[in-house]
Amino acid sequence: MALTDKQVLFAQEYIVDLNAGAAAIRAGYSEKTAYEMGYENLRKPQIAELIQQMMDERSKRTEITADMVLKEYAKIGFSNITDYLKVEQKEMATESGNIVTYKTVDIFETDMIDRHKLDAVAEIRQTKEGIALKLHDKKGALDSIARHLGMFNDSLKVDATVTKKLEEFFS
């Protein structure tokens, strides 16, 4: 069975943001039924196959692969602040002879850091207190990697017993 124009448009819209409900609305489905229709469309083998084909074509066109994206996430997810700076504990004698312990933080010169590790750096800036170093969201990257590897089960399981007929609610 051939796909309808609306189903093809749904597939085109779905690959924009991977949001089935929003794609259904943009494809012209009623807002009242869009989320249900989006879900149903994703379960239809012909539509799922078309979506996969479109995503594969886009991947070839942009030359971006899942492996490339996963490697970028890994750079962020497995980054460590000690790759960029060194914290040392030092001691100093005060005028009264007491020993005071303090810590120093030295940021490594960027040309001394592996270029791939620099990809995890979101920002380096000068502040009143010194230099601030901010890394990209490590937890977000690790969550994305874990989701890709199937480590999370994002489905919601509903276990319920229906005791009334639908008609009883409307009478």
Short mmCIF file of C-alpha atoms in Angstrom, two decimals:
data_model
loop_
_atom_site.label_atom_id
_atom_site.label_comp_id
_atom_site.label_asym_id
_atom_site.label_seq_id
_atom_site.Cartn_x
_atom_site.Cartn_y
_atom_site.Cartn_z
CA MET A 1 0.00 0.00 0.00
CA ALA A 2 1.36 3.40 -0.98
CA LEU A 3 1.78 6.14 1.58
CA THR A 4 -0.50 9.16 1.45
CA ASP A 5 0.90 12.63 0.84
CA LYS A 6 0.12 13.45 4.48
CA GLN A 7 2.09 10.42 5.71
CA VAL A 8 5.09 11.37 3.55
CA LEU A 9 4.88 14.94 4.87
CA PHE A 10 4.69 13.54 8.42
CA ALA A 11 7.92 11.59 7.81
CA GLN A 12 9.64 14.71 6.43
CA GLU A 13 8.50 16.76 9.41
CA TYR A 14 9.40 14.04 11.91
CA ILE A 15 13.09 14.02 10.99
CA VAL A 16 13.27 17.76 11.73
CA ASP A 17 13.01 17.33 15.52
CA LEU A 18 11.98 13.69 16.14
CA ASN A 19 8.78 14.89 17.81
CA ALA A 20 5.89 12.80 16.46
CA GLY A 21 3.10 15.03 17.80
CA ALA A 22 4.60 18.25 16.49
CA ALA A 23 5.39 16.58 13.15
CA ALA A 24 1.77 15.44 12.83
CA ILE A 25 0.51 18.97 13.46
CA ARG A 26 2.94 20.42 10.90
CA ALA A 27 1.86 17.71 8.43
CA GLY A 28 -1.75 18.83 8.74
CA TYR A 29 -3.26 16.42 11.23
CA SER A 30 -5.82 17.80 13.68
CA GLU A 31 -4.28 19.15 16.88
CA LYS A 32 -6.78 17.06 18.85
CA THR A 33 -5.51 13.79 17.37
CA ALA A 34 -1.98 14.78 16.34
CA TYR A 35 -0.14 13.05 19.16
CA GLU A 36 -2.10 9.84 18.73
CA MET A 37 -1.67 9.94 14.93
CA GLY A 38 2.04 10.68 15.30
CA TYR A 39 2.46 7.65 17.54
CA GLU A 40 0.45 5.47 15.15
CA ASN A 41 2.43 6.68 12.15
CA LEU A 42 5.73 5.76 13.81
CA ARG A 43 4.44 2.21 14.33
CA LYS A 44 3.53 1.73 10.65
CA PRO A 45 6.35 -0.22 8.98
CA GLN A 46 6.21 1.71 5.68
CA ILE A 47 6.44 5.08 7.44
CA ALA A 48 9.18 3.87 9.80
CA GLU A 49 11.12 2.59 6.79
CA LEU A 50 10.73 5.94 4.98
CA ILE A 51 11.88 7.83 8.08
CA GLN A 52 14.94 5.60 8.40
CA GLN A 53 15.72 6.05 4.71
CA MET A 54 15.44 9.85 5.05
CA MET A 55 17.68 9.85 8.11
CA ASP A 56 20.26 7.68 6.32
CA GLU A 57 20.21 10.03 3.32
CA ARG A 58 20.64 13.04 5.60
CA SER A 59 23.54 11.33 7.33
CA LYS A 60 25.25 10.72 3.97
CA ARG A 61 24.52 14.26 2.80
CA THR A 62 25.90 15.90 5.92
CA GLU A 63 28.61 13.27 6.35
CA ILE A 64 27.65 13.04 10.01
CA THR A 65 27.41 9.52 11.37
CA ALA A 66 26.12 8.16 14.66
CA ASP A 67 29.70 7.16 15.49
CA MET A 68 30.88 10.74 15.04
CA VAL A 69 28.18 12.09 17.33
CA LEU A 70 28.87 9.39 19.91
CA LYS A 71 32.60 10.23 19.87
CA GLU A 72 31.82 13.91 20.50
CA TYR A 73 29.56 12.97 23.41
CA ALA A 74 32.35 10.73 24.74
CA LYS A 75 34.84 13.62 24.70
CA ILE A 76 32.48 15.58 26.94
CA GLY A 77 31.19 12.68 29.03
CA PHE A 78 34.62 11.33 29.90
CA SER A 79 36.36 14.67 30.33
CA ASN A 80 38.01 15.37 33.66
CA ILE A 81 38.76 18.79 35.11
CA THR A 82 42.29 17.62 35.94
CA ASP A 83 42.98 17.46 32.20
CA TYR A 84 42.88 21.26 32.20
CA LEU A 85 44.18 22.39 35.55
CA LYS A 86 46.29 21.38 38.50
CA VAL A 87 45.33 21.93 42.14
CA GLU A 88 48.20 21.94 44.62
CA GLN A 89 48.17 22.22 48.37
CA LYS A 90 50.94 24.43 49.69
CA GLU A 91 52.09 25.64 53.06
CA MET A 92 53.36 29.03 54.10
CA ALA A 93 54.71 30.36 57.37
CA THR A 94 53.02 33.50 58.70
CA GLU A 95 54.91 36.29 60.46
CA SER A 96 53.99 34.71 63.79
CA GLY A 97 55.51 31.41 62.70
CA ASN A 98 52.25 29.53 62.22
CA ILE A 99 52.00 27.28 59.21
CA VAL A 100 49.05 28.08 56.95
CA THR A 101 47.86 25.60 54.33
CA TYR A 102 46.35 26.91 51.10
CA LYS A 103 45.58 25.64 47.62
CA THR A 104 46.62 27.01 44.26
CA VAL A 105 44.97 26.32 40.94
CA ASP A 106 47.01 26.50 37.76
CA ILE A 107 45.29 26.26 34.39
CA PHE A 108 47.40 24.52 31.77
CA GLU A 109 48.34 26.40 28.62
CA THR A 110 45.94 25.37 25.85
CA ASP A 111 48.79 24.28 23.59
CA MET A 112 49.80 21.77 26.29
CA ILE A 113 46.36 20.08 26.25
CA ASP A 114 45.36 17.39 23.74
CA ARG A 115 43.23 19.08 21.06
CA HIS A 116 40.47 16.48 21.42
CA LYS A 117 40.21 17.20 25.15
CA LEU A 118 39.70 20.89 24.35
CA ASP A 119 36.44 19.95 22.61
CA ALA A 120 34.92 19.42 26.07
CA VAL A 121 35.66 23.03 27.09
CA ALA A 122 32.62 25.30 26.87
CA GLU A 123 34.25 28.51 28.04
CA ILE A 124 37.47 30.03 29.28
CA ARG A 125 37.23 33.61 30.53
CA GLN A 126 38.91 36.12 32.75
CA THR A 127 37.00 37.07 35.91
CA LYS A 128 37.77 39.41 38.80
CA GLU A 129 39.05 36.43 40.78
CA GLY A 130 41.10 34.89 37.97
CA ILE A 131 40.49 32.62 35.02
CA ALA A 132 37.22 30.65 34.86
CA LEU A 133 37.07 27.32 33.06
CA LYS A 134 33.69 25.79 32.22
CA LEU A 135 33.24 22.35 30.65
CA HIS A 136 30.24 21.23 28.60
CA ASP A 137 27.46 19.33 30.40
CA LYS A 138 29.09 16.03 31.37
CA LYS A 139 25.91 14.47 32.78
CA GLY A 140 23.92 15.36 29.67
CA ALA A 141 26.56 13.76 27.46
CA LEU A 142 26.69 10.62 29.60
CA ASP A 143 22.88 10.41 29.59
CA SER A 144 22.89 10.62 25.79
CA ILE A 145 25.55 7.91 25.54
CA ALA A 146 23.66 5.67 27.98
CA ARG A 147 20.40 6.18 26.09
CA HIS A 148 22.15 5.35 22.80
CA LEU A 149 23.55 2.17 24.33
CA GLY A 150 20.10 1.19 25.62
CA MET A 151 21.04 1.52 29.28
CA PHE A 152 17.87 3.45 30.12
CA ASN A 153 14.32 2.24 29.69
CA ASP A 154 12.40 5.41 28.86
CA SER A 155 9.09 3.66 28.35
CA LEU A 156 6.33 4.10 30.88
CA LYS A 157 4.61 0.95 32.06
CA VAL A 158 1.01 1.39 33.12
CA ASP A 159 -0.64 -1.41 35.06
CA ALA A 160 -4.30 -0.69 35.63
CA THR A 161 -7.61 -2.45 35.88
CA VAL A 162 -10.60 -0.84 34.20
CA THR A 163 -13.75 -1.28 36.24
CA LYS A 164 -16.16 1.09 34.48
CA LYS A 165 -17.22 1.31 30.91
CA LEU A 166 -16.45 4.54 29.10
CA GLU A 167 -20.16 5.19 28.58
CA GLU A 168 -20.70 5.32 32.36
CA PHE A 169 -18.45 8.39 32.64
CA PHE A 170 -20.57 10.35 30.18
CA SER A 171 -24.02 9.41 31.47
#
